[in-house]
JSON list of C-alpha atoms in Angstrom, two decimals:
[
{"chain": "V", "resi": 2, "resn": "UNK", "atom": "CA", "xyz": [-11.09, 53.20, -128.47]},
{"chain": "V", "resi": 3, "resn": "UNK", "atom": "CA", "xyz": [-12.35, 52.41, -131.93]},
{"chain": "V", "resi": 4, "resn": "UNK", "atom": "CA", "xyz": [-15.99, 50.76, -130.22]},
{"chain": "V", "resi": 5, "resn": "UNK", "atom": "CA", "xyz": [-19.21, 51.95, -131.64]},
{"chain": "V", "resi": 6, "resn": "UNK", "atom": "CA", "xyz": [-20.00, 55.27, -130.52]},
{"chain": "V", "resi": 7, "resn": "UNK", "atom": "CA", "xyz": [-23.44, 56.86, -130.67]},
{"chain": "V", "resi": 8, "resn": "UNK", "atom": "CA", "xyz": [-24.74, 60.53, -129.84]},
{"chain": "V", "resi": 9, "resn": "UNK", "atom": "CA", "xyz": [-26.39, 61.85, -128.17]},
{"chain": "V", "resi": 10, "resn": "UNK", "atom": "CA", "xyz": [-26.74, 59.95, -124.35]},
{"chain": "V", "resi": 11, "resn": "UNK", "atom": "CA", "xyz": [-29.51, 61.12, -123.34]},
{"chain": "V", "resi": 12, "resn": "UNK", "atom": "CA", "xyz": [-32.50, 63.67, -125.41]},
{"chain": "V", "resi": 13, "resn": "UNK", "atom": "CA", "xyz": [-35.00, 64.89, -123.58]},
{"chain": "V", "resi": 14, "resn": "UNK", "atom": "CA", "xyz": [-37.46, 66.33, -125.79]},
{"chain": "V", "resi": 15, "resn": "UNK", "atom": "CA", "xyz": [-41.30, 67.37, -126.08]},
{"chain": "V", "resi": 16, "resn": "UNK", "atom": "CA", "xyz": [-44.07, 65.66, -127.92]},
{"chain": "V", "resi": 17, "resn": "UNK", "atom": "CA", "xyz": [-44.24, 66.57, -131.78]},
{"chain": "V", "resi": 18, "resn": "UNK", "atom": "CA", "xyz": [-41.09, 67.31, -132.31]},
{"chain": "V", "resi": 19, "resn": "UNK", "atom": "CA", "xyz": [-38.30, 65.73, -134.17]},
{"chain": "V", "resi": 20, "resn": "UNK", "atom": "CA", "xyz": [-35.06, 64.17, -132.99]},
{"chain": "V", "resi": 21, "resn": "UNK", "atom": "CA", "xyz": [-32.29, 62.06, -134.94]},
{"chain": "V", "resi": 22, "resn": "UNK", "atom": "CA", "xyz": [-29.79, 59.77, -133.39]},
{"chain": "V", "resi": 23, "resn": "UNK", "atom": "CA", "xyz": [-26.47, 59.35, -134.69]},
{"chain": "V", "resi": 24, "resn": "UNK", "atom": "CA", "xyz": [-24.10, 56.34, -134.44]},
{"chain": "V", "resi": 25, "resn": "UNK", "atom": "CA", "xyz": [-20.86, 55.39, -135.73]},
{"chain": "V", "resi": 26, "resn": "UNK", "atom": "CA", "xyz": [-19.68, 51.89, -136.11]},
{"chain": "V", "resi": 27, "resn": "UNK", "atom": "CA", "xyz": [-16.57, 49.96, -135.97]},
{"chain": "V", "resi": 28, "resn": "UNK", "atom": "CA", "xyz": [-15.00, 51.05, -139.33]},
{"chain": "V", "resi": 29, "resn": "UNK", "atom": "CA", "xyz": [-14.20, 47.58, -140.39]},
{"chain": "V", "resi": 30, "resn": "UNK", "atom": "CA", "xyz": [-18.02, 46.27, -140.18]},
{"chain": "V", "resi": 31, "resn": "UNK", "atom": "CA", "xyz": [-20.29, 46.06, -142.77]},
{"chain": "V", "resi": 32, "resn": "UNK", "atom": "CA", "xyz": [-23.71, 45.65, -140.85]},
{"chain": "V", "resi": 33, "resn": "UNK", "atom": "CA", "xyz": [-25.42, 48.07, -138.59]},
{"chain": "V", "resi": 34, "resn": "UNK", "atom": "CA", "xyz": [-28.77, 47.58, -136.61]},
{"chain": "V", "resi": 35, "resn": "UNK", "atom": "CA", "xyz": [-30.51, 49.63, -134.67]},
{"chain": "V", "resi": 36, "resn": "UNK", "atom": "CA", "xyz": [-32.64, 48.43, -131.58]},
{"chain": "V", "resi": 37, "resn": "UNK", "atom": "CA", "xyz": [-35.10, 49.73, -129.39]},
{"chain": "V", "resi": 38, "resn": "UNK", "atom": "CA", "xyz": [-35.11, 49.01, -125.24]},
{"chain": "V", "resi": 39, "resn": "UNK", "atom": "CA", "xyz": [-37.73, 49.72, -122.77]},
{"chain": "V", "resi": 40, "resn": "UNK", "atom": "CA", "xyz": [-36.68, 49.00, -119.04]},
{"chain": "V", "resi": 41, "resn": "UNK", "atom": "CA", "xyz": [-37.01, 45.20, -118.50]},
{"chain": "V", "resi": 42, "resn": "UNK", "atom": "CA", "xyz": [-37.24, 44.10, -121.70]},
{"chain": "V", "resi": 43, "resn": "UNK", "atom": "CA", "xyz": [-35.01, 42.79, -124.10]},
{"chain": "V", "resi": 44, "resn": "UNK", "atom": "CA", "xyz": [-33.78, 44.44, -127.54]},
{"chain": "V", "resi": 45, "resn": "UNK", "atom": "CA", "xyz": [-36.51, 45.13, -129.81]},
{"chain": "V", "resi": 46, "resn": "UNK", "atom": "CA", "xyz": [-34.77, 45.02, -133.66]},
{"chain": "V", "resi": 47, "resn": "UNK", "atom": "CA", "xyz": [-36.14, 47.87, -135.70]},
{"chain": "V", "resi": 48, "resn": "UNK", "atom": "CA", "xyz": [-33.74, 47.99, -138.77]},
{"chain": "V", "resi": 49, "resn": "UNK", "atom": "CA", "xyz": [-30.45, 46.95, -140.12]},
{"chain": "V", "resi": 50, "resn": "UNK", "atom": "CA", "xyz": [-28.35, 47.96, -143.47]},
{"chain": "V", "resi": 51, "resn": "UNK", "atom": "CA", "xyz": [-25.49, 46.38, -145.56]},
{"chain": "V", "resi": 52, "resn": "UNK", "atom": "CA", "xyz": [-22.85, 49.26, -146.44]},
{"chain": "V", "resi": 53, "resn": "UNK", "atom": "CA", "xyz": [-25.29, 51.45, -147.19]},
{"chain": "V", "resi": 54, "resn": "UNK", "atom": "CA", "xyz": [-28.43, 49.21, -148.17]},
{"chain": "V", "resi": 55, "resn": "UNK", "atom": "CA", "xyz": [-31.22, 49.13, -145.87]},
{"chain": "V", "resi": 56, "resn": "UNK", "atom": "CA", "xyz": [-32.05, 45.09, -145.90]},
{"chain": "V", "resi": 57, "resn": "UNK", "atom": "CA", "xyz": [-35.30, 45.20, -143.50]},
{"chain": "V", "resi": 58, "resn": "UNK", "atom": "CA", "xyz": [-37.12, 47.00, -141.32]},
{"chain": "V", "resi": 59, "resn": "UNK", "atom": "CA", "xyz": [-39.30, 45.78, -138.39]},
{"chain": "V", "resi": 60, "resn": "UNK", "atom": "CA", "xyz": [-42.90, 46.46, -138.48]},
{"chain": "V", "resi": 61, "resn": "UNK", "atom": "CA", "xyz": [-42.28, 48.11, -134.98]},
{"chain": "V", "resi": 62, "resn": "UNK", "atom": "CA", "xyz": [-40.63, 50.49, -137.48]},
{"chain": "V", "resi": 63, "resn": "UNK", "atom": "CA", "xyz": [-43.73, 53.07, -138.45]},
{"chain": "V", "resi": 64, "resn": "UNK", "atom": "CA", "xyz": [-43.55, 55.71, -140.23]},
{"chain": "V", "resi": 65, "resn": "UNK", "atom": "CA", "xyz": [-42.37, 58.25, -138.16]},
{"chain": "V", "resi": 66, "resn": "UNK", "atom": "CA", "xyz": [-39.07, 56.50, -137.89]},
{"chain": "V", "resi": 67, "resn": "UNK", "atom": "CA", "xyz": [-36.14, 56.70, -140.92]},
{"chain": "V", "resi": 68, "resn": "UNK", "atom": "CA", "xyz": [-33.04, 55.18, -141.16]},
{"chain": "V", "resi": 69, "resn": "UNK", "atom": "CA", "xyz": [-30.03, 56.22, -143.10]},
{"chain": "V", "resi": 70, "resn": "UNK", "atom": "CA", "xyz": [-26.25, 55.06, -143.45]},
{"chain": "V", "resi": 71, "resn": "UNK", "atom": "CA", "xyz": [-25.71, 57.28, -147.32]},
{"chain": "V", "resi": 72, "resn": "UNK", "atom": "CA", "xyz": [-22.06, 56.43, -147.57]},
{"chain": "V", "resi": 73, "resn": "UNK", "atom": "CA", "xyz": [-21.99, 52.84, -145.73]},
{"chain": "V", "resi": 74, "resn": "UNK", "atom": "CA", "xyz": [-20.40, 54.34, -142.38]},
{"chain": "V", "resi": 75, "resn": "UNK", "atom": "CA", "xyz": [-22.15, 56.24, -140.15]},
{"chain": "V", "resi": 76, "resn": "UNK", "atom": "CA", "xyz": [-25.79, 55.92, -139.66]},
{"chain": "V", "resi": 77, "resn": "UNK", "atom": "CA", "xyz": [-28.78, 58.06, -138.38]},
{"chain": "V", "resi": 78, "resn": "UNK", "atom": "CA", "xyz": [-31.82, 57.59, -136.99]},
{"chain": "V", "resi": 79, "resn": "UNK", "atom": "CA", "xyz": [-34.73, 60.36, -137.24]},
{"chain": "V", "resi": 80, "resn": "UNK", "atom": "CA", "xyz": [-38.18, 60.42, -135.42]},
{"chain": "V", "resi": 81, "resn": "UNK", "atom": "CA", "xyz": [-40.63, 62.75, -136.45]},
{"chain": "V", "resi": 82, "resn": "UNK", "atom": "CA", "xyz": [-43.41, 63.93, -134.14]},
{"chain": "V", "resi": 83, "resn": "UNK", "atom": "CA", "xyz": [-42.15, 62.07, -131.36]},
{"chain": "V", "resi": 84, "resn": "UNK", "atom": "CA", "xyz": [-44.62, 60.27, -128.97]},
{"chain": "V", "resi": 85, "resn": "UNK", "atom": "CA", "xyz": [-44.52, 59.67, -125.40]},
{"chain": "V", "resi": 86, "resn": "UNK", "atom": "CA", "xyz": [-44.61, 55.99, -126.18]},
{"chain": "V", "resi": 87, "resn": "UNK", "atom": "CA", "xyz": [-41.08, 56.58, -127.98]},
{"chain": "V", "resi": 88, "resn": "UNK", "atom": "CA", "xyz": [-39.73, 57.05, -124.85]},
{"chain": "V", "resi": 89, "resn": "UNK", "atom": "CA", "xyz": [-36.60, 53.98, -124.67]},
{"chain": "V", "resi": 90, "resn": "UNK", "atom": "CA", "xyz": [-33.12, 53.44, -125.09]},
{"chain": "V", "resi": 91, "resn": "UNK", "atom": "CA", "xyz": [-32.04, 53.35, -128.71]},
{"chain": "V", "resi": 92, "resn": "UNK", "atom": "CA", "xyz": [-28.93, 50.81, -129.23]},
{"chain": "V", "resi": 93, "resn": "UNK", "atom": "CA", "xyz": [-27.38, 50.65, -132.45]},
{"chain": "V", "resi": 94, "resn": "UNK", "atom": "CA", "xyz": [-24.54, 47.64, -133.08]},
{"chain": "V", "resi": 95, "resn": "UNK", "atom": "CA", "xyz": [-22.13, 46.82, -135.83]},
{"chain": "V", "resi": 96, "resn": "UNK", "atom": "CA", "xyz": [-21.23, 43.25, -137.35]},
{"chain": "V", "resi": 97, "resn": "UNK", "atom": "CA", "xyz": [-19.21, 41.75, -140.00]},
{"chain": "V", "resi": 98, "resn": "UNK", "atom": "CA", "xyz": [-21.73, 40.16, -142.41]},
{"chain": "V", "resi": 99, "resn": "UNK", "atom": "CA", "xyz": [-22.15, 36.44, -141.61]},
{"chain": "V", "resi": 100, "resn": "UNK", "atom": "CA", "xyz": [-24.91, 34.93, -139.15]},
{"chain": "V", "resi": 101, "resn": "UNK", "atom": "CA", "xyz": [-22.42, 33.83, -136.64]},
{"chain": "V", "resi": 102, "resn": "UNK", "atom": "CA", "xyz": [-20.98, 37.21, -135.89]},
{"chain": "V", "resi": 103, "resn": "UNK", "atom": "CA", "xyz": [-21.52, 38.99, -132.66]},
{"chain": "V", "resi": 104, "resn": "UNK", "atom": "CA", "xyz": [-22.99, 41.96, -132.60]},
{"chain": "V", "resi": 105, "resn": "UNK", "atom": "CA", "xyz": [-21.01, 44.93, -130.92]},
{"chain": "V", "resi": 106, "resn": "UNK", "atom": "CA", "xyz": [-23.31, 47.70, -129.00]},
{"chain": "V", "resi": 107, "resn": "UNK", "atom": "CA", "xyz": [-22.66, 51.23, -128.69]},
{"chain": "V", "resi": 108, "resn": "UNK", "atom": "CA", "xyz": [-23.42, 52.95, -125.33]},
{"chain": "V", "resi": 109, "resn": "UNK", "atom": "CA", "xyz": [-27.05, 53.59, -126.73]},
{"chain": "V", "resi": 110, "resn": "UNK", "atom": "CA", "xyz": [-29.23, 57.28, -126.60]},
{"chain": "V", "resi": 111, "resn": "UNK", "atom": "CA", "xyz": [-31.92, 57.83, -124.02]},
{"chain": "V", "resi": 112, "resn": "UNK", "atom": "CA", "xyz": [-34.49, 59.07, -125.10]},
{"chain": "V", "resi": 113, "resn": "UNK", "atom": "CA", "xyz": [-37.49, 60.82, -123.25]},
{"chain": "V", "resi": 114, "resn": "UNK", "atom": "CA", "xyz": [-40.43, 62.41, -124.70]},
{"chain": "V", "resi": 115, "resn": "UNK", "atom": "CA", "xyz": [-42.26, 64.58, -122.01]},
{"chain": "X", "resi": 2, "resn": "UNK", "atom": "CA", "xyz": [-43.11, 32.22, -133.71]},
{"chain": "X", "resi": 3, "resn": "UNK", "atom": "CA", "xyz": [-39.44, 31.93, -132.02]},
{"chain": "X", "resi": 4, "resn": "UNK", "atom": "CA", "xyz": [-39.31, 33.01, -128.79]},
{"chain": "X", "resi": 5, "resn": "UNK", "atom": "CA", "xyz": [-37.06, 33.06, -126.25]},
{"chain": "X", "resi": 6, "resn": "UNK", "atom": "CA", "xyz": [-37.89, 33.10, -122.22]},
{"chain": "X", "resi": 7, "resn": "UNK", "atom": "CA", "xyz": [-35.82, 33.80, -119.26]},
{"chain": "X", "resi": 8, "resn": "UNK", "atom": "CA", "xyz": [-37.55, 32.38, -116.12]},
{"chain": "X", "resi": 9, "resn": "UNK", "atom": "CA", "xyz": [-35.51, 34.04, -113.73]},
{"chain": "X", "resi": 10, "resn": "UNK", "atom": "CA", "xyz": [-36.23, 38.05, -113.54]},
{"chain": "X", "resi": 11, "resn": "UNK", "atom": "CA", "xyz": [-33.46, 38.75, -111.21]},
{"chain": "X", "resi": 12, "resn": "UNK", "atom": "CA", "xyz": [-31.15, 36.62, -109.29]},
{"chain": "X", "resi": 13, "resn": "UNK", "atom": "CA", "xyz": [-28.47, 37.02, -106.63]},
{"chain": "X", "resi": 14, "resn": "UNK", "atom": "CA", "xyz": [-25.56, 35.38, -105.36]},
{"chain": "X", "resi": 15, "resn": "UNK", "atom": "CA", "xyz": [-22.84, 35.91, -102.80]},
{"chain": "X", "resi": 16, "resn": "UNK", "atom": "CA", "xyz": [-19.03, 36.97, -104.44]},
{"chain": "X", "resi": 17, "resn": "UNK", "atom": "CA", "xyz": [-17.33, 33.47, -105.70]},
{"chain": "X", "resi": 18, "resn": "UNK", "atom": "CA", "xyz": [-20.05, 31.04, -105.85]},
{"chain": "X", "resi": 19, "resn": "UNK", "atom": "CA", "xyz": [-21.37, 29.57, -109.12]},
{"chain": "X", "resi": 20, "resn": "UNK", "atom": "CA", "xyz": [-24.87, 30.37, -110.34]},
{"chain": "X", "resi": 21, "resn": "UNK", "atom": "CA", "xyz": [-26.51, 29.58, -113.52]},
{"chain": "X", "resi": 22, "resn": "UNK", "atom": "CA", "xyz": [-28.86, 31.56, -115.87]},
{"chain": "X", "resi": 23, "resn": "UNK", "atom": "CA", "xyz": [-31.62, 29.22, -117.28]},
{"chain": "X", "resi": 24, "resn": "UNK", "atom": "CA", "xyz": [-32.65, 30.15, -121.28]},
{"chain": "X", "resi": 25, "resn": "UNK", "atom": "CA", "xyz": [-35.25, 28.14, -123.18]},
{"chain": "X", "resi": 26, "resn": "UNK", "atom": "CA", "xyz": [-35.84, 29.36, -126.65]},
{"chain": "X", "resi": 27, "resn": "UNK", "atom": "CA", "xyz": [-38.94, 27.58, -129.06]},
{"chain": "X", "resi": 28, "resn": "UNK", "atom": "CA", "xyz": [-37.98, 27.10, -133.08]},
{"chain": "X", "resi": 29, "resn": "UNK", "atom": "CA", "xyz": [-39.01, 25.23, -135.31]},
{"chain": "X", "resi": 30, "resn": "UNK", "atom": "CA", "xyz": [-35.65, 25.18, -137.33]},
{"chain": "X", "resi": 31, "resn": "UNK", "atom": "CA", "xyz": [-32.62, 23.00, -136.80]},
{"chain": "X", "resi": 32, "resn": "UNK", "atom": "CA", "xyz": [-29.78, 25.59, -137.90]},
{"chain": "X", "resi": 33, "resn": "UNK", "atom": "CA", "xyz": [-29.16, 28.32, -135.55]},
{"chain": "X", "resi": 34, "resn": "UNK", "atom": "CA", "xyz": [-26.90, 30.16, -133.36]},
{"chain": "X", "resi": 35, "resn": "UNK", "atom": "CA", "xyz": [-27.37, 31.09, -129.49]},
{"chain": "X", "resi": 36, "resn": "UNK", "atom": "CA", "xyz": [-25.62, 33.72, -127.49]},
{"chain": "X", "resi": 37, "resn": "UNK", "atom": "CA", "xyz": [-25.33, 35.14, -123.65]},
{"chain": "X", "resi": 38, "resn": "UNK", "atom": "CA", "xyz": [-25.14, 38.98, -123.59]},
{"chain": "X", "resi": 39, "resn": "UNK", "atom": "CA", "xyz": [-24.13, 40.93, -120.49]},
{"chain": "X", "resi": 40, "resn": "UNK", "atom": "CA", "xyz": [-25.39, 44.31, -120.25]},
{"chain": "X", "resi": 41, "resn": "UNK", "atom": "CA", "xyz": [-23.48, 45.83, -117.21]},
{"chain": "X", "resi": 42, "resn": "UNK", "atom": "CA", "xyz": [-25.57, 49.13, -115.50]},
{"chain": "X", "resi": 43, "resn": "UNK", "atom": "CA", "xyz": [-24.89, 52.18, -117.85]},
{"chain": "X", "resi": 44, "resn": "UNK", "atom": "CA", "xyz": [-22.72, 50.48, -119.89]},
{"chain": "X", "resi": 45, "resn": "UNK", "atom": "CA", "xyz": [-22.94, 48.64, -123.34]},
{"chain": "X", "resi": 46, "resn": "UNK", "atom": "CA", "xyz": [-23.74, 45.42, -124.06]},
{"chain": "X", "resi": 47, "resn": "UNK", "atom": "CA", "xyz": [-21.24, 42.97, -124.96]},
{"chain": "X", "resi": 48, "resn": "UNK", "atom": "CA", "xyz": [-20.99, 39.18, -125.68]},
{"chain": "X", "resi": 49, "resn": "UNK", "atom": "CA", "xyz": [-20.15, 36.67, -123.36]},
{"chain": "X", "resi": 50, "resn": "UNK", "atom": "CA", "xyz": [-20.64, 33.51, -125.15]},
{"chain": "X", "resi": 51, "resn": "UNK", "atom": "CA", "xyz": [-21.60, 32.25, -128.18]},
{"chain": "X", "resi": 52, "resn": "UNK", "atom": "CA", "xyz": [-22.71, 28.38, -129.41]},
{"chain": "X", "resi": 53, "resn": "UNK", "atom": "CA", "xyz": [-23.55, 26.56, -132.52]},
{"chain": "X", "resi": 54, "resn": "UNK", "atom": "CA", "xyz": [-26.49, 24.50, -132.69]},
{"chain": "X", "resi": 55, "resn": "UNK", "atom": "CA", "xyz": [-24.65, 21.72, -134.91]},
{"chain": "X", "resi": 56, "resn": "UNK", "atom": "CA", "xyz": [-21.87, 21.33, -132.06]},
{"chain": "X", "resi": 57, "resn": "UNK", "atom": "CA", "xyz": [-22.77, 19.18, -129.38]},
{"chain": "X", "resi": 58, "resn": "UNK", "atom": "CA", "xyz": [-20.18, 20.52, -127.12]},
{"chain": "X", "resi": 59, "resn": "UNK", "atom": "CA", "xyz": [-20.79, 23.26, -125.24]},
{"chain": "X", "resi": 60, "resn": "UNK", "atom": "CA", "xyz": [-19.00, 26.34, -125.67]},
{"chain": "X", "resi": 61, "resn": "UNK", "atom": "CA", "xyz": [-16.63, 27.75, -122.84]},
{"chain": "X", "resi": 62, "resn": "UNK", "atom": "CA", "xyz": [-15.11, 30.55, -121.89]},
{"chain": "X", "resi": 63, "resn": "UNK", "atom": "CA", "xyz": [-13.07, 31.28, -119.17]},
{"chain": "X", "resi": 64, "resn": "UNK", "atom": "CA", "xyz": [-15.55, 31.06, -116.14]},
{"chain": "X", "resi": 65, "resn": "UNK", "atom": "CA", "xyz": [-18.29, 31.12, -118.38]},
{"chain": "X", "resi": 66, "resn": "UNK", "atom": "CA", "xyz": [-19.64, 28.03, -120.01]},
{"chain": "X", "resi": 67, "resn": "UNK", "atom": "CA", "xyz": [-23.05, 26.69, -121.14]},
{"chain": "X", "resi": 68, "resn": "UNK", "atom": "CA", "xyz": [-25.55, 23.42, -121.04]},
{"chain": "X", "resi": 69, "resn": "UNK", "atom": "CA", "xyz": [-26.76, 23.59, -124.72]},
{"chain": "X", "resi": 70, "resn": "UNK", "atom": "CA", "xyz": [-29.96, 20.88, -124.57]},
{"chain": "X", "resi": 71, "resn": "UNK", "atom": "CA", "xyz": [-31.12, 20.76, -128.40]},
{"chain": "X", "resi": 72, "resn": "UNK", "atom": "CA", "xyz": [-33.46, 18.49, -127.84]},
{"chain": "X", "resi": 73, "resn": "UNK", "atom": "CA", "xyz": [-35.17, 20.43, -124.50]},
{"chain": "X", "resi": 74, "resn": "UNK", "atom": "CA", "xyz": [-34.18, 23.56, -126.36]},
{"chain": "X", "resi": 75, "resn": "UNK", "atom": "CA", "xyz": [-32.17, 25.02, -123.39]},
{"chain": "X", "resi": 76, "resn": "UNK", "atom": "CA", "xyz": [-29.23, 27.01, -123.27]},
{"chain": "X", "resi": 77, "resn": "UNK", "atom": "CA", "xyz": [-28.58, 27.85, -119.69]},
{"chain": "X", "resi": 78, "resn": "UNK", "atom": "CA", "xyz": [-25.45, 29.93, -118.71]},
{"chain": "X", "resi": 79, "resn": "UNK", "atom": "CA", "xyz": [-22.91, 28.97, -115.69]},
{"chain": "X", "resi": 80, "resn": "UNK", "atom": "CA", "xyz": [-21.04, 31.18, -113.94]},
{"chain": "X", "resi": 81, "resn": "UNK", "atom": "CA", "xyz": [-18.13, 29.98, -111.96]},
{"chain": "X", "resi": 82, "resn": "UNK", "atom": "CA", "xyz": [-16.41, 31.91, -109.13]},
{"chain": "X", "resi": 83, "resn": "UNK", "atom": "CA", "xyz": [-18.86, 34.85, -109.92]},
{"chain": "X", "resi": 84, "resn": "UNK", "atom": "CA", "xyz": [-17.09, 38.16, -109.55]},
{"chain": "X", "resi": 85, "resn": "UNK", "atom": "CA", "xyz": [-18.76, 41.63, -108.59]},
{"chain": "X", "resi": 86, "resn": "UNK", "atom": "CA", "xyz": [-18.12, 43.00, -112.44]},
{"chain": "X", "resi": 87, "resn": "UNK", "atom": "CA", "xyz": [-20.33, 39.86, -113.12]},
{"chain": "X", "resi": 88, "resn": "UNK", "atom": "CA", "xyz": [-23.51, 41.98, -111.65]},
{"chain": "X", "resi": 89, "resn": "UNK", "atom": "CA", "xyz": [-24.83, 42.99, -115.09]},
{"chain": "X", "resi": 90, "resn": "UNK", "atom": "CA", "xyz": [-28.24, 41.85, -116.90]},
{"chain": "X", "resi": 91, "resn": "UNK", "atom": "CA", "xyz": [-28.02, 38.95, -118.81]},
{"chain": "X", "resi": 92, "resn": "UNK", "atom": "CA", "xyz": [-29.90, 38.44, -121.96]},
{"chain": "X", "resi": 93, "resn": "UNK", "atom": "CA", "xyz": [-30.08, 34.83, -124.08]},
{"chain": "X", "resi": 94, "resn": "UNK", "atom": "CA", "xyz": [-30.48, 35.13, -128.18]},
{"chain": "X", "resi": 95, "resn": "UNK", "atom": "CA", "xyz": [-30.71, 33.39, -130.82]},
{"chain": "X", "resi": 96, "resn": "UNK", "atom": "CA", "xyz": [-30.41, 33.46, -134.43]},
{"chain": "X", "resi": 97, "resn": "UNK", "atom": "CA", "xyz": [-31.40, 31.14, -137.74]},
{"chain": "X", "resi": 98, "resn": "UNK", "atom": "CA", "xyz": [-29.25, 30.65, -140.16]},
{"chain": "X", "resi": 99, "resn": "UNK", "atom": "CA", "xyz": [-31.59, 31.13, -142.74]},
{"chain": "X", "resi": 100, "resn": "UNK", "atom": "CA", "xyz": [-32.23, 34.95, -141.28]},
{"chain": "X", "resi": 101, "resn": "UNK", "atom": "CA", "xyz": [-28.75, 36.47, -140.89]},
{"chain": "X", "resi": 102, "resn": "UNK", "atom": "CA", "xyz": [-30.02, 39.49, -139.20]},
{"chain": "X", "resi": 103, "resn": "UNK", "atom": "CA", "xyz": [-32.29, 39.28, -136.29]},
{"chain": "X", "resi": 104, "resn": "UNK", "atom": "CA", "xyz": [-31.53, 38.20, -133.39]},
{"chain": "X", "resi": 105, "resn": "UNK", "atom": "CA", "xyz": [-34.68, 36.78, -131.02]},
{"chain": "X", "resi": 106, "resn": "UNK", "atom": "CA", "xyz": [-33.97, 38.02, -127.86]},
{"chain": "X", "resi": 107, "resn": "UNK", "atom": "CA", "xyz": [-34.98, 37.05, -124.02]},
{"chain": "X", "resi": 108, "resn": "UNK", "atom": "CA", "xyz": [-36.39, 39.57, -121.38]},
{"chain": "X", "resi": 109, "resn": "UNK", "atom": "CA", "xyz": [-33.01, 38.92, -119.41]},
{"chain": "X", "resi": 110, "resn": "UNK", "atom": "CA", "xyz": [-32.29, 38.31, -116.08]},
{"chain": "X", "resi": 111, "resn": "UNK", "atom": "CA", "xyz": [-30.81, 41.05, -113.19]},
{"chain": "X", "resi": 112, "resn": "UNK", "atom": "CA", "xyz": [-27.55, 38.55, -111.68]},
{"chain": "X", "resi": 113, "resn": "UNK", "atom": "CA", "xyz": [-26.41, 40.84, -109.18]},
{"chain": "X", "resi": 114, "resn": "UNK", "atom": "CA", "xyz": [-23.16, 39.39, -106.93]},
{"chain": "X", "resi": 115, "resn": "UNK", "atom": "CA", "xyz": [-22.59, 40.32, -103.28]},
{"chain": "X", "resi": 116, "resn": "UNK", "atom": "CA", "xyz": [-19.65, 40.96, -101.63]}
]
């Protein structure tokens, strides 16, 4: 299966400290995004790179969160000092540039902050 | 803004009937792109169906099809002879033209199909 795959599931993990997120798109696309998703809500965009450009970031984005794809494949997501209100599911997805595209979702990382 | 509202939190329907998903969205643009995502429980979300604002005929795909209203702004999702791997949330999107990367998203509704 050659889907987007992102690690870890699930993080459980204490207040203050750091995590990162890891996620590996389909090796064809060019675009990657990275959502947040509390229970009952819809996907909450947070950032999104070209190869290995970072094109915007959400303002939901603050700066305890940091994005990287350095060689325009894989792509990581780090949060520093984590809060209990970072508690979510993290989704990342994977495009071919072009508006019309659909996006294709990994399986996502759970993350709780305790 | 652009928003996008799903009416229906949760909705359930016996195995084989048809049920539809209302989606209104608000814009203030006339180029855009709508889609229906499934996000089955624990698994990934995929798409199921995808329209162009230009086309005036709605977009269909296999038992899925959807009643694209430009002018109401609606863009309801129809389900025929719903199956039990149909029993997934369902979230409506949309995207301008003019910003190629974010996607306006719904709350969703829970369609859950009994046997």
């Amino acid at each position: 299966d050659t889907g987007v795959s992102q690690d870890p599931r699930h993080k459980i993990t204490k207040r203050g400290q750091n995590v990162t997120f890891r996620c590996d798109p389909i090796s064809e696309h060019n675009r990657l995004y990275w959502y947040r998703q509390t229970l009952g809500q819809g996907p909450e965009f947070l950032t999104y790179f070209q190869n290995e450009a970072q094109l915007e970031k959400s303002r939901l984005l603050s700066d305890r969160f940091s994005a990287e794809r350095p060689k325009g494949s894989f792509s990581t997501l780090e949060i520093q000092r984590t809060e209990q209100g970072d508690s979510a599911m993290y989704l990342c997805a994977s495009s071919f540039e072009g508006f019309s595209s659909p996006l294709h979702f990994g399986n996502g990382t759970r993350l709780t902050v305790t | 803004a652009q928003t996008v509202t799903q009416s229906q939190p949760e909705m359930s329907v016996q195995e084989a009937e048809t049920v539809t998903l209302s989606c209104t969205y608000d814009t203030s643009e006339n180029n855009y792109y709508l889609f229906w995502y499934k996000q089955p429980p624990s698994r990934q979300m995929i798409l199921v169906i995808r329209q162009e604002a230009y086309k005036q005929q709605n977009a269909t795909e296999n038992r899925f099809s959807v009643n694209f209203q430009k002018a109401a702004k609606s863009f309801s999702l129809k389900i025929s002879d719903s199956q039990l791997g149909d029993t997934a949330m369902y979230f409506c999107a949309f995207i301008l033209v003019r910003s190629n990367y974010q996607l306006i998203w719904g709350a969703g509704t829970k369609l859950i199909i009994k046997p």
